Amino acid sequence: MEEFLVELATTVFEGSGPAEVDRRRAEESVGAGGLAAAGHLVRPWCPVGELRGIGPWGAADEGELYEDEGELYEKELGTLPLWPWMASVMAVLESHPNDPGRTAVTT
């Protein structure tokens, strides 16, 4: 499984009532739990005071999360109830050579 750094910024549509926002946020929690259980949502972080999430996501390959043009599939990320209100940025990750958690390679 590959890892991707995904940033999702949420902007609530104008005219959305508080009840709809609360409903979607509650459903988002359930949806995120399902994606975490499936190994896709690895560890989400959110900057204090912002409607933005950042974190590593796992997928078999890039195509599982987005199309060749860079547009996200409504497959994994698109299942999130807040998805229609989200803008996204994604980058493929690879292990850094100075990662202290990386296993030493011997020759």
Short mmCIF file of C-alpha atoms in Angstrom, two decimals:
data_model
loop_
_atom_site.label_atom_id
_atom_site.label_comp_id
_atom_site.label_asym_id
_atom_site.label_seq_id
_atom_site.Cartn_x
_atom_site.Cartn_y
_atom_site.Cartn_z
CA MET A 1 0.00 0.00 0.00
CA GLU A 2 1.31 3.46 -0.95
CA GLU A 3 0.96 6.56 1.20
CA PHE A 4 -0.36 9.93 0.12
CA LEU A 5 -0.40 13.25 1.94
CA VAL A 6 -3.91 14.63 1.55
CA GLU A 7 -5.10 18.09 2.53
CA LEU A 8 -8.84 18.71 2.58
CA ALA A 9 -10.18 22.23 3.16
CA THR A 10 -13.88 22.58 3.88
CA THR A 11 -15.97 25.57 2.87
CA VAL A 12 -19.62 25.27 3.83
CA PHE A 13 -21.92 26.26 0.96
CA GLU A 14 -23.67 29.58 1.49
CA GLY A 15 -27.25 29.01 2.60
CA SER A 16 -26.52 25.70 4.34
CA GLY A 17 -28.41 25.65 7.61
CA PRO A 18 -26.85 24.71 10.96
CA ALA A 19 -28.86 21.46 11.05
CA GLU A 20 -27.41 20.36 7.69
CA VAL A 21 -23.88 21.26 8.78
CA ASP A 22 -24.30 19.33 12.05
CA ARG A 23 -25.76 16.32 10.21
CA ARG A 24 -22.94 16.22 7.67
CA ARG A 25 -20.28 16.57 10.39
CA ALA A 26 -21.80 13.65 12.34
CA GLU A 27 -21.94 11.55 9.17
CA GLU A 28 -18.36 12.60 8.35
CA SER A 29 -17.18 11.08 11.62
CA VAL A 30 -18.83 7.76 10.76
CA GLY A 31 -17.50 7.84 7.18
CA ALA A 32 -13.97 8.65 8.32
CA GLY A 33 -14.13 5.75 10.77
CA GLY A 34 -14.99 3.38 7.93
CA LEU A 35 -12.12 4.68 5.79
CA ALA A 36 -9.75 4.31 8.75
CA ALA A 37 -10.91 0.73 9.36
CA ALA A 38 -10.25 -0.04 5.68
CA GLY A 39 -6.70 1.35 5.99
CA HIS A 40 -7.24 4.41 3.81
CA LEU A 41 -7.37 7.19 6.40
CA VAL A 42 -4.14 6.66 8.32
CA ARG A 43 -3.95 9.57 10.76
CA PRO A 44 -5.85 12.83 10.30
CA TRP A 45 -4.70 16.13 11.75
CA CYS A 46 -6.50 19.44 11.82
CA PRO A 47 -4.90 22.84 12.38
CA VAL A 48 -6.45 24.56 15.40
CA GLY A 49 -9.37 26.77 14.46
CA GLU A 50 -9.46 25.75 10.79
CA LEU A 51 -11.90 23.67 8.74
CA ARG A 52 -8.99 21.84 7.16
CA GLY A 53 -7.64 18.34 7.56
CA ILE A 54 -4.14 17.09 6.74
CA GLY A 55 -2.82 13.59 6.96
CA PRO A 56 -1.47 10.47 5.37
CA TRP A 57 -3.87 8.23 3.45
CA GLY A 58 -3.18 4.74 2.16
CA ALA A 59 -4.19 3.25 -1.17
CA ALA A 60 -3.08 0.44 -3.43
CA ASP A 61 -2.01 3.02 -6.01
CA GLU A 62 -2.67 6.57 -7.14
CA GLY A 63 -5.67 5.51 -9.21
CA GLU A 64 -7.50 4.37 -6.10
CA LEU A 65 -7.66 7.99 -4.91
CA TYR A 66 -7.53 10.07 -8.09
CA GLU A 67 -7.71 9.98 -11.88
CA ASP A 68 -4.82 10.64 -14.26
CA GLU A 69 -5.85 14.30 -14.63
CA GLY A 70 -5.40 14.74 -10.88
CA GLU A 71 -9.14 14.88 -10.18
CA LEU A 72 -10.17 12.86 -7.16
CA TYR A 73 -12.38 9.86 -7.66
CA GLU A 74 -15.68 9.78 -5.90
CA LYS A 75 -14.49 6.39 -4.69
CA GLU A 76 -12.77 6.78 -1.34
CA LEU A 77 -12.56 10.51 -0.66
CA GLY A 78 -15.86 11.08 -2.45
CA THR A 79 -17.66 8.93 0.10
CA LEU A 80 -17.12 11.58 2.78
CA PRO A 81 -20.33 13.54 3.48
CA LEU A 82 -18.43 16.84 3.50
CA TRP A 83 -16.78 16.04 0.13
CA PRO A 84 -19.04 18.39 -1.88
CA TRP A 85 -17.77 21.25 0.33
CA MET A 86 -14.09 20.23 0.11
CA ALA A 87 -11.13 21.36 -1.95
CA SER A 88 -8.21 18.94 -2.00
CA VAL A 89 -4.48 18.75 -2.57
CA MET A 90 -2.65 15.44 -2.70
CA ALA A 91 0.97 14.28 -2.99
CA VAL A 92 2.47 10.80 -3.24
CA LEU A 93 4.83 10.09 -0.33
CA GLU A 94 7.99 8.04 -0.15
CA SER A 95 10.23 7.25 2.78
CA HIS A 96 12.78 9.94 3.62
CA PRO A 97 16.38 8.67 3.79
CA ASN A 98 16.80 10.28 7.23
CA ASP A 99 13.60 8.82 8.72
CA PRO A 100 14.58 7.70 12.24
CA GLY A 101 11.97 4.92 12.04
CA ARG A 102 13.41 3.49 8.84
CA THR A 103 15.09 0.11 9.10
CA ALA A 104 18.83 0.22 8.44
CA VAL A 105 19.88 -1.51 5.23
CA THR A 106 23.00 -3.63 5.38
CA THR A 107 25.06 -4.71 2.37
#
